[in-house]
GROMACS .gro file of C-alpha atoms in nm:
model
  412
    1MET     CA    1   0.865  25.761  16.884
    2VAL     CA    2   0.836  25.853  17.276
    3ASP     CA    3   0.521  26.141  17.196
    4LEU     CA    4   0.344  25.861  16.998
    5ARG     CA    5   0.394  25.569  17.297
    6THR     CA    6   0.241  25.902  17.524
    7ARG     CA    7  -0.048  25.971  17.323
    8ILE     CA    8  -0.099  25.598  17.296
    9VAL     CA    9  -0.100  25.507  17.662
   10ARG     CA   10  -0.352  25.856  17.722
   11ASN     CA   11  -0.602  25.728  17.541
   12LEU     CA   12  -0.623  25.406  17.692
   13GLY     CA   13  -0.569  25.565  17.987
   14ASN     CA   14  -0.941  25.701  17.873
   15ILE     CA   15  -1.083  25.323  17.911
   16GLN     CA   16  -1.081  25.396  18.334
   17ALA     CA   17  -1.358  25.636  18.233
   18TRP     CA   18  -1.570  25.441  18.097
   19GLY     CA   19  -1.915  25.282  18.284
   20LEU     CA   20  -1.923  24.912  18.321
   21ASN     CA   21  -2.138  24.853  18.013
   22ALA     CA   22  -1.929  25.029  17.784
   23LYS     CA   23  -1.597  24.807  17.864
   24VAL     CA   24  -1.763  24.501  17.795
   25LEU     CA   25  -1.976  24.621  17.476
   26VAL     CA   26  -1.606  24.709  17.361
   27ALA     CA   27  -1.437  24.390  17.498
   28THR     CA   28  -1.671  24.174  17.293
   29GLU     CA   29  -1.753  24.335  17.024
   30LEU     CA   30  -1.364  24.259  16.910
   31PHE     CA   31  -1.569  23.860  16.926
   32TRP     CA   32  -1.835  23.980  16.699
   33GLY     CA   33  -1.723  24.248  16.448
   34ILE     CA   34  -1.401  24.063  16.310
   35PRO     CA   35  -1.570  23.764  16.164
   36MET     CA   36  -1.889  23.975  16.070
   37SER     CA   37  -1.652  24.174  15.897
   38TRP     CA   38  -1.548  23.980  15.706
   39ILE     CA   39  -1.946  23.823  15.648
   40PHE     CA   40  -2.090  24.165  15.515
   41PHE     CA   41  -1.789  24.146  15.243
   42TYR     CA   42  -1.777  23.758  15.105
   43GLN     CA   43  -2.209  23.775  15.211
   44ALA     CA   44  -2.270  23.934  14.806
   45ILE     CA   45  -2.036  23.697  14.659
   46PHE     CA   46  -2.089  23.388  14.855
   47MET     CA   47  -2.519  23.442  14.736
   48ARG     CA   48  -2.456  23.496  14.373
   49ASN     CA   49  -2.117  23.237  14.381
   50LEU     CA   50  -2.493  22.961  14.443
   51GLY     CA   51  -2.608  23.089  14.127
   52MET     CA   52  -2.851  23.431  14.271
   53ASP     CA   53  -2.881  23.725  14.012
   54GLU     CA   54  -2.769  24.040  14.162
   55VAL     CA   55  -3.171  24.154  14.173
   56PHE     CA   56  -3.233  23.909  14.414
   57ILE     CA   57  -2.919  23.955  14.616
   58GLY     CA   58  -3.025  24.372  14.572
   59PHE     CA   59  -3.392  24.211  14.778
   60SER     CA   60  -3.293  23.999  15.002
   61MET     CA   61  -3.111  24.252  15.178
   62THR     CA   62  -3.396  24.485  15.169
   63LEU     CA   63  -3.542  24.247  15.399
   64PRO     CA   64  -3.318  24.322  15.693
   65LEU     CA   65  -3.412  24.695  15.624
   66ILE     CA   66  -3.780  24.618  15.568
   67LEU     CA   67  -3.786  24.501  15.942
   68GLN     CA   68  -3.568  24.786  16.103
   69MET     CA   69  -3.853  25.033  16.013
   70PHE     CA   70  -4.101  24.888  16.266
   71LEU     CA   71  -3.923  24.648  16.541
   72PRO     CA   72  -3.666  24.943  16.654
   73ILE     CA   73  -3.976  25.150  16.825
   74LEU     CA   74  -4.079  24.774  16.994
   75GLY     CA   75  -3.653  24.764  17.146
   76GLY     CA   76  -3.704  25.129  17.238
   77TYR     CA   77  -4.041  25.074  17.448
   78LEU     CA   78  -3.960  24.724  17.594
   79ALA     CA   79  -3.538  24.879  17.660
   80ASP     CA   80  -3.762  25.178  17.943
   81LYS     CA   81  -4.064  24.943  18.022
   82PHE     CA   82  -3.868  24.574  18.101
   83GLY     CA   83  -3.468  24.692  18.120
   84ARG     CA   84  -3.167  24.764  17.852
   85LYS     CA   85  -3.007  24.483  17.944
   86ARG     CA   86  -3.308  24.200  17.969
   87VAL     CA   87  -3.375  24.287  17.600
   88PHE     CA   88  -3.084  24.384  17.445
   89LEU     CA   89  -2.909  24.046  17.550
   90LEU     CA   90  -3.297  23.869  17.408
   91PHE     CA   91  -3.268  24.006  17.038
   92ASP     CA   92  -2.896  23.995  17.058
   93SER     CA   93  -2.901  23.662  17.040
   94GLY     CA   94  -3.084  23.679  16.690
   95TRP     CA   95  -2.750  23.687  16.529
   96ILE     CA   96  -2.680  23.314  16.645
   97GLY     CA   97  -2.945  23.174  16.455
   98ALA     CA   98  -2.860  23.403  16.160
   99MET     CA   99  -2.572  23.226  16.153
  100VAL     CA  100  -2.664  22.881  16.171
  101ALA     CA  101  -2.844  22.951  15.890
  102TRP     CA  102  -2.585  23.104  15.690
  103ILE     CA  103  -2.410  22.788  15.734
  104LEU     CA  104  -2.664  22.599  15.606
  105ALA     CA  105  -2.786  22.806  15.330
  106ARG     CA  106  -2.804  22.657  15.011
  107GLU     CA  107  -3.171  22.758  14.849
  108PRO     CA  108  -3.317  23.116  14.800
  109TRP     CA  109  -3.546  23.083  15.059
  110HIS     CA  110  -3.252  22.977  15.278
  111ILE     CA  111  -3.109  23.297  15.224
  112VAL     CA  112  -3.455  23.505  15.319
  113ILE     CA  113  -3.438  23.324  15.642
  114ALA     CA  114  -3.132  23.391  15.709
  115MET     CA  115  -3.156  23.735  15.653
  116LEU     CA  116  -3.552  23.810  15.874
  117LEU     CA  117  -3.281  23.661  16.141
  118GLN     CA  118  -3.038  23.881  16.061
  119GLY     CA  119  -3.333  24.152  16.064
  120ILE     CA  120  -3.529  24.056  16.401
  121THR     CA  121  -3.175  24.104  16.556
  122ALA     CA  122  -3.272  24.502  16.456
  123THR     CA  123  -3.491  24.539  16.806
  124ALA     CA  124  -3.180  24.566  17.001
  125TRP     CA  125  -2.949  24.762  16.718
  126GLY     CA  126  -3.114  25.140  16.961
  127VAL     CA  127  -3.073  24.953  17.275
  128TRP     CA  128  -2.694  24.816  17.196
  129GLU     CA  129  -2.599  25.216  17.191
  130THR     CA  130  -2.779  25.353  17.465
  131LEU     CA  131  -2.567  25.068  17.667
  132LEU     CA  132  -2.245  25.161  17.504
  133VAL     CA  133  -2.329  25.539  17.674
  134GLU     CA  134  -2.511  25.535  17.898
  135ASP     CA  135  -2.315  25.560  18.240
  136THR     CA  136  -1.982  25.713  18.114
  137LEU     CA  137  -1.961  26.061  18.060
  138PRO     CA  138  -1.988  26.294  17.756
  139PRO     CA  139  -1.586  26.384  17.692
  140TYR     CA  140  -1.532  26.012  17.677
  141ARG     CA  141  -1.796  25.857  17.460
  142ALA     CA  142  -1.554  25.953  17.112
  143GLY     CA  143  -1.283  25.694  17.282
  144ILE     CA  144  -1.582  25.446  17.290
  145TYR     CA  145  -1.687  25.505  16.989
  146SER     CA  146  -1.289  25.482  16.819
  147PHE     CA  147  -1.291  25.136  17.032
  148VAL     CA  148  -1.508  25.000  16.874
  149GLN     CA  149  -1.478  25.085  16.463
  150LEU     CA  150  -1.119  24.956  16.537
  151THR     CA  151  -1.280  24.637  16.619
  152TYR     CA  152  -1.429  24.685  16.240
  153ILE     CA  153  -1.124  24.828  16.095
  154LEU     CA  154  -0.930  24.523  16.306
  155GLY     CA  155  -1.173  24.261  16.067
  156GLY     CA  156  -1.105  24.457  15.759
  157LEU     CA  157  -0.686  24.386  15.854
  158LEU     CA  158  -0.711  24.046  15.898
  159THR     CA  159  -0.981  24.022  15.595
  160PRO     CA  160  -0.716  23.808  15.439
  161ILE     CA  161  -0.739  23.514  15.647
  162ALA     CA  162  -1.109  23.511  15.448
  163GLY     CA  163  -0.983  23.555  15.096
  164ALA     CA  164  -0.701  23.260  15.203
  165LEU     CA  165  -1.005  23.051  15.330
  166ILE     CA  166  -1.187  23.142  15.012
  167SER     CA  167  -0.837  23.091  14.818
  168LEU     CA  168  -0.804  22.725  14.982
  169TYR     CA  169  -1.171  22.588  14.963
  170GLY     CA  170  -1.320  22.785  14.695
  171VAL     CA  171  -1.652  23.059  14.763
  172GLU     CA  172  -1.891  22.840  14.858
  173GLN     CA  173  -1.697  22.613  15.107
  174GLY     CA  174  -1.520  22.920  15.216
  175CYS     CA  175  -1.797  23.186  15.318
  176ARG     CA  176  -1.947  22.884  15.499
  177TYR     CA  177  -1.601  22.800  15.709
  178ILE     CA  178  -1.587  23.202  15.755
  179PHE     CA  179  -1.957  23.150  15.894
  180LEU     CA  180  -1.925  22.886  16.166
  181ILE     CA  181  -1.656  23.099  16.294
  182ALA     CA  182  -1.883  23.407  16.323
  183LEU     CA  183  -2.113  23.111  16.494
  184VAL     CA  184  -1.856  23.047  16.767
  185THR     CA  185  -1.657  23.376  16.871
  186ILE     CA  186  -2.082  23.559  16.836
  187THR     CA  187  -2.201  23.291  17.064
  188ALA     CA  188  -1.869  23.352  17.291
  189ALA     CA  189  -1.955  23.662  17.301
  190PHE     CA  190  -2.340  23.680  17.414
  191SER     CA  191  -2.204  23.394  17.655
  192ILE     CA  192  -1.982  23.740  17.796
  193ARG     CA  193  -2.249  24.012  17.801
  194LEU     CA  194  -2.499  23.794  17.946
  195ALA     CA  195  -2.283  23.707  18.277
  196TYR     CA  196  -2.139  24.094  18.279
  197LEU     CA  197  -2.382  24.314  18.099
  198GLU     CA  198  -2.582  24.530  18.431
  199GLU     CA  199  -2.845  24.766  18.387
  200SER     CA  200  -2.793  25.098  18.357
  201LYS     CA  201  -2.858  25.417  18.623
  202ILE     CA  202  -3.134  25.553  18.435
  203GLY     CA  203  -3.288  25.237  18.255
  204ARG     CA  204  -3.269  25.141  18.578
  205ALA     CA  205  -3.456  25.449  18.706
  206LEU     CA  206  -3.732  25.434  18.397
  207SER     CA  207  -3.845  25.050  18.375
  208SER     CA  208  -3.880  25.133  18.837
  209SER     CA  209  -4.097  25.439  18.759
  210LYS     CA  210  -4.477  25.285  18.699
  211LYS     CA  211  -4.610  25.622  18.573
  212ASP     CA  212  -4.386  25.729  18.383
  213PRO     CA  213  -4.496  25.982  18.034
  214SER     CA  214  -4.269  25.923  17.823
  215VAL     CA  215  -4.300  25.560  17.831
  216GLY     CA  216  -4.529  25.444  17.524
  217PRO     CA  217  -4.665  25.510  17.161
  218LYS     CA  218  -4.735  25.845  17.289
  219GLY     CA  219  -4.351  25.897  17.402
  220TYR     CA  220  -4.243  25.877  17.064
  221MET     CA  221  -4.484  26.118  16.926
  222GLU     CA  222  -4.337  26.415  17.171
  223THR     CA  223  -3.945  26.251  17.158
  224PHE     CA  224  -4.019  26.299  16.770
  225ARG     CA  225  -4.163  26.647  16.781
  226THR     CA  226  -3.847  26.762  17.015
  227MET     CA  227  -3.638  26.632  16.768
  228VAL     CA  228  -3.772  26.869  16.489
  229LYS     CA  229  -3.760  27.188  16.704
  230HIS     CA  230  -3.348  27.130  16.815
  231LYS     CA  231  -3.212  27.245  16.451
  232ARG     CA  232  -2.875  27.071  16.543
  233LEU     CA  233  -3.026  26.713  16.673
  234LEU     CA  234  -3.263  26.771  16.376
  235LEU     CA  235  -2.960  26.763  16.140
  236LEU     CA  236  -2.711  26.478  16.274
  237PHE     CA  237  -3.054  26.315  16.285
  238ILE     CA  238  -3.117  26.304  15.885
  239LEU     CA  239  -2.678  26.284  15.827
  240THR     CA  240  -2.715  25.923  16.013
  241ILE     CA  241  -3.010  25.826  15.771
  242ILE     CA  242  -2.847  25.990  15.458
  243GLY     CA  243  -2.528  25.740  15.621
  244SER     CA  244  -2.756  25.485  15.627
  245ILE     CA  245  -2.832  25.499  15.245
  246VAL     CA  246  -2.486  25.493  15.152
  247TYR     CA  247  -2.401  25.189  15.384
  248PRO     CA  248  -2.567  24.884  15.227
  249LEU     CA  249  -2.492  25.045  14.892
  250ILE     CA  250  -2.126  25.074  14.964
  251ASN     CA  251  -2.097  24.732  15.132
  252THR     CA  252  -2.275  24.531  14.912
  253TYR     CA  253  -2.136  24.638  14.513
  254ARG     CA  254  -1.837  24.715  14.597
  255PRO     CA  255  -1.684  24.417  14.622
  256LEU     CA  256  -1.890  24.246  14.321
  257TYR     CA  257  -1.806  24.597  14.128
  258LEU     CA  258  -1.410  24.467  14.209
  259SER     CA  259  -1.435  24.172  14.082
  260ASP     CA  260  -1.741  24.208  13.779
  261LEU     CA  261  -1.589  24.133  13.440
  262ARG     CA  262  -1.794  24.427  13.371
  263ALA     CA  263  -1.612  24.641  13.633
  264LEU     CA  264  -1.253  24.583  13.787
  265ALA     CA  265  -1.215  24.212  13.732
  266LEU     CA  266  -1.000  24.188  13.975
  267ASP     CA  267  -0.965  23.849  14.146
  268GLU     CA  268  -1.178  23.749  14.462
  269SER     CA  269  -0.903  23.598  14.683
  270ILE     CA  270  -0.664  23.970  14.533
  271ILE     CA  271  -1.005  24.179  14.659
  272SER     CA  272  -0.886  24.191  14.999
  273VAL     CA  273  -0.583  24.319  15.032
  274ILE     CA  274  -0.847  24.642  14.967
  275PRO     CA  275  -1.030  24.665  15.327
  276VAL     CA  276  -0.632  24.583  15.425
  277ALA     CA  277  -0.446  24.878  15.299
  278SER     CA  278  -0.788  25.100  15.413
  279SER     CA  279  -0.770  24.969  15.736
  280ILE     CA  280  -0.384  25.130  15.807
  281PRO     CA  281  -0.482  25.480  15.802
  282SER     CA  282  -0.782  25.421  15.979
  283LEU     CA  283  -0.622  25.295  16.284
  284ILE     CA  284  -0.406  25.597  16.320
  285ALA     CA  285  -0.645  25.792  16.365
  286LEU     CA  286  -0.932  25.591  16.506
  287SER     CA  287  -0.597  25.568  16.824
  288LEU     CA  288  -0.456  25.864  16.844
  289ILE     CA  289  -0.691  26.180  16.677
  290ILE     CA  290  -1.100  26.057  16.760
  291PRO     CA  291  -1.050  25.993  17.093
  292ARG     CA  292  -0.864  26.335  17.130
  293LEU     CA  293  -1.109  26.520  16.908
  294ARG     CA  294  -1.291  26.832  17.040
  295GLN     CA  295  -1.590  26.877  17.060
  296GLU     CA  296  -1.527  27.202  16.886
  297HIS     CA  297  -1.383  27.019  16.568
  298MET     CA  298  -1.601  26.796  16.505
  299LYS     CA  299  -1.708  26.967  16.257
  300LYS     CA  300  -1.436  27.023  16.063
  301ALA     CA  301  -1.286  26.693  16.092
  302LEU     CA  302  -1.631  26.560  16.019
  303LEU     CA  303  -1.652  26.807  15.632
  304ILE     CA  304  -1.298  26.692  15.569
  305SER     CA  305  -1.424  26.316  15.606
  306TYR     CA  306  -1.702  26.369  15.390
  307ILE     CA  307  -1.500  26.512  15.124
  308CYS     CA  308  -1.258  26.239  15.117
  309GLY     CA  309  -1.592  26.016  15.058
  310VAL     CA  310  -1.692  26.219  14.766
  311LEU     CA  311  -1.331  26.228  14.592
  312GLY     CA  312  -1.310  25.826  14.714
  313VAL     CA  313  -1.604  25.693  14.538
  314THR     CA  314  -1.532  25.892  14.293
  315ILE     CA  315  -1.235  25.716  14.172
  316LEU     CA  316  -1.323  25.397  14.177
  317ILE     CA  317  -1.635  25.478  13.944
  318MET     CA  318  -1.380  25.676  13.673
  319ALA     CA  319  -1.051  25.351  13.733
  320PRO     CA  320  -0.980  25.137  13.498
  321LYS     CA  321  -1.030  24.717  13.501
  322GLY     CA  322  -0.812  24.511  13.682
  323ALA     CA  323  -0.634  24.860  13.880
  324LEU     CA  324  -0.563  24.754  14.181
  325ILE     CA  325  -0.395  25.107  14.305
  326LEU     CA  326  -0.701  25.283  14.157
  327ALA     CA  327  -0.933  25.023  14.368
  328VAL     CA  328  -0.668  25.069  14.723
  329LEU     CA  329  -0.664  25.388  14.646
  330SER     CA  330  -1.059  25.487  14.642
  331SER     CA  331  -1.121  25.254  14.991
  332LEU     CA  332  -0.803  25.469  15.192
  333LEU     CA  333  -1.047  25.780  15.097
  334ASP     CA  334  -1.344  25.629  15.179
  335SER     CA  335  -1.218  25.456  15.511
  336ALA     CA  336  -1.209  25.854  15.658
  337ARG     CA  337  -1.589  25.858  15.531
  338GLY     CA  338  -1.675  25.555  15.789
  339ILE     CA  339  -1.498  25.663  16.117
  340ALA     CA  340  -1.665  25.974  16.057
  341VAL     CA  341  -2.014  25.830  16.005
  342PHE     CA  342  -2.007  25.598  16.317
  343SER     CA  343  -1.730  25.769  16.484
  344ILE     CA  344  -1.791  26.157  16.512
  345LEU     CA  345  -2.135  26.134  16.381
  346ARG     CA  346  -2.220  25.962  16.668
  347THR     CA  347  -2.032  26.119  16.912
  348LEU     CA  348  -2.210  26.446  16.807
  349LEU     CA  349  -2.571  26.285  16.790
  350VAL     CA  350  -2.562  26.081  17.164
  351ASN     CA  351  -2.381  26.446  17.315
  352THR     CA  352  -2.652  26.629  17.139
  353ILE     CA  353  -2.971  26.437  17.270
  354ASP     CA  354  -2.772  26.483  17.640
  355GLU     CA  355  -2.820  26.873  17.554
  356VAL     CA  356  -3.242  26.788  17.423
  357ASP     CA  357  -3.311  26.564  17.727
  358SER     CA  358  -3.071  26.182  17.831
  359PHE     CA  359  -3.390  26.047  17.893
  360LEU     CA  360  -3.525  26.040  17.613
  361ARG     CA  361  -3.156  25.879  17.468
  362ALA     CA  362  -3.347  25.486  17.404
  363LYS     CA  363  -3.608  25.625  17.229
  364ILE     CA  364  -3.374  25.865  16.963
  365MET     CA  365  -3.155  25.603  16.924
  366SER     CA  366  -3.456  25.377  16.788
  367LEU     CA  367  -3.622  25.654  16.617
  368VAL     CA  368  -3.297  25.652  16.423
  369THR     CA  369  -3.222  25.308  16.358
  370MET     CA  370  -3.652  25.307  16.172
  371CYS     CA  371  -3.613  25.610  16.004
  372SER     CA  372  -3.295  25.547  15.819
  373ALA     CA  373  -3.452  25.168  15.773
  374LEU     CA  374  -3.729  25.353  15.659
  375VAL     CA  375  -3.610  25.585  15.425
  376SER     CA  376  -3.327  25.313  15.307
  377TRP     CA  377  -3.463  24.995  15.284
  378PRO     CA  378  -3.535  25.029  14.889
  379ALA     CA  379  -3.176  25.098  14.876
  380PRO     CA  380  -3.041  24.770  14.829
  381ALA     CA  381  -3.313  24.651  14.578
  382ILE     CA  382  -3.251  24.980  14.357
  383GLY     CA  383  -2.904  24.972  14.389
  384GLY     CA  384  -2.941  24.595  14.249
  385TYR     CA  385  -3.149  24.715  13.931
  386LEU     CA  386  -2.883  25.000  13.909
  387TYR     CA  387  -2.627  24.773  13.900
  388SER     CA  388  -2.766  24.560  13.569
  389ILE     CA  389  -2.832  24.824  13.396
  390SER     CA  390  -2.435  24.931  13.468
  391PRO     CA  391  -2.199  24.854  13.760
  392THR     CA  392  -2.181  25.178  13.783
  393TYR     CA  393  -2.470  25.325  13.896
  394PRO     CA  394  -2.502  25.275  14.290
  395PHE     CA  395  -2.197  25.442  14.295
  396MET     CA  396  -2.316  25.758  14.128
  397LEU     CA  397  -2.631  25.759  14.366
  398VAL     CA  398  -2.361  25.726  14.679
  399VAL     CA  399  -2.144  26.029  14.534
  400SER     CA  400  -2.480  26.228  14.491
  401LEU     CA  401  -2.654  26.172  14.872
  402LEU     CA  402  -2.221  26.177  14.985
  403THR     CA  403  -2.207  26.561  14.829
  404LEU     CA  404  -2.627  26.594  15.017
  405SER     CA  405  -2.472  26.600  15.358
  406THR     CA  406  -2.160  26.777  15.233
  407CYS     CA  407  -2.385  27.054  15.244
  408LEU     CA  408  -2.548  27.007  15.548
  409ILE     CA  409  -2.284  26.893  15.716
  410LEU     CA  410  -2.226  27.276  15.645
  411LYS     CA  411  -2.506  27.408  15.855
  412ILE     CA  412  -2.463  27.212  16.174
   0.00000   0.00000   0.00000
């Protein structure tokens, strides 16, 4: 018990070594991440309750990915030219408009507007991650990603609150209350970020240099060629892109699969316990293991996590109707993959960028977002068509992608 307490205190002590922006962004992510975990879980169910079929749901989920194909490039360019903080705050405010649209949504075109507003925020994604890690030394970045993901795990742990709202007020009105909670907390987070974020050292250096050759479209071509020449960076880049294909397939269709009469046929309010169950081991790993994980052990941890993900999704496919325990076991195993993709894989990626050229970080992170969207934008729509044929088909595709990723990890 004493050793456990000591390890937690030691990990918390590492926060003192973070840059100011990392502290602000991680702290305010609590305001954003907790309700957004509920929204991403119930979004598809809300649309289905409004009378929209799986094909439209898949189409609507595709819209933000289309915008992600070119807006991150704009974000990286603007961040290098005008500064990270200014560009991040400008486009991050799109979440406020998106939540208002979700609260008012009743028709398909309302959903389209909400999804487009969510897509506009993609301009700030690469900039957010750049601000998150710049001004913090590489040994402490795994802790930053761990604490960010802890926010989403906490959101999953508190999902029964969302489930209670659904149970008390029904799917439609309950979801609207969830969207309202998100609007309030996101606005609070935006206000704090506006007051306390500061421009990073690299951001100041780039935005003050009028003759910097890396700023502009030509800089992106040179950046891409640099990535291709660096095998480790290229493999991590590809793994991140594959992870972006898996993410919308799992997040969109697992809630539907759990409650679908053709699949597990579980009650919509009961399935809220599944994120709670997977949150417990995730909290332990992110609090005690990931922040202390050394660079030389990250590849092995990544490999084990992906194998767990393959097993988890396979169990979900094979589970019989009404098998709540197997659904929980599936989520427990797949949570290891979720931890790996965001915490371990992202840490390896940003640290490898430092080995290549830290001044290229904003552009590389923007390229990661853009290429992820370019490859994955059809995934929700394809998943919708596959799901309409058989609810298991999207998850069979996920197993194939995770198996491919496992093979690539062996080559890092």
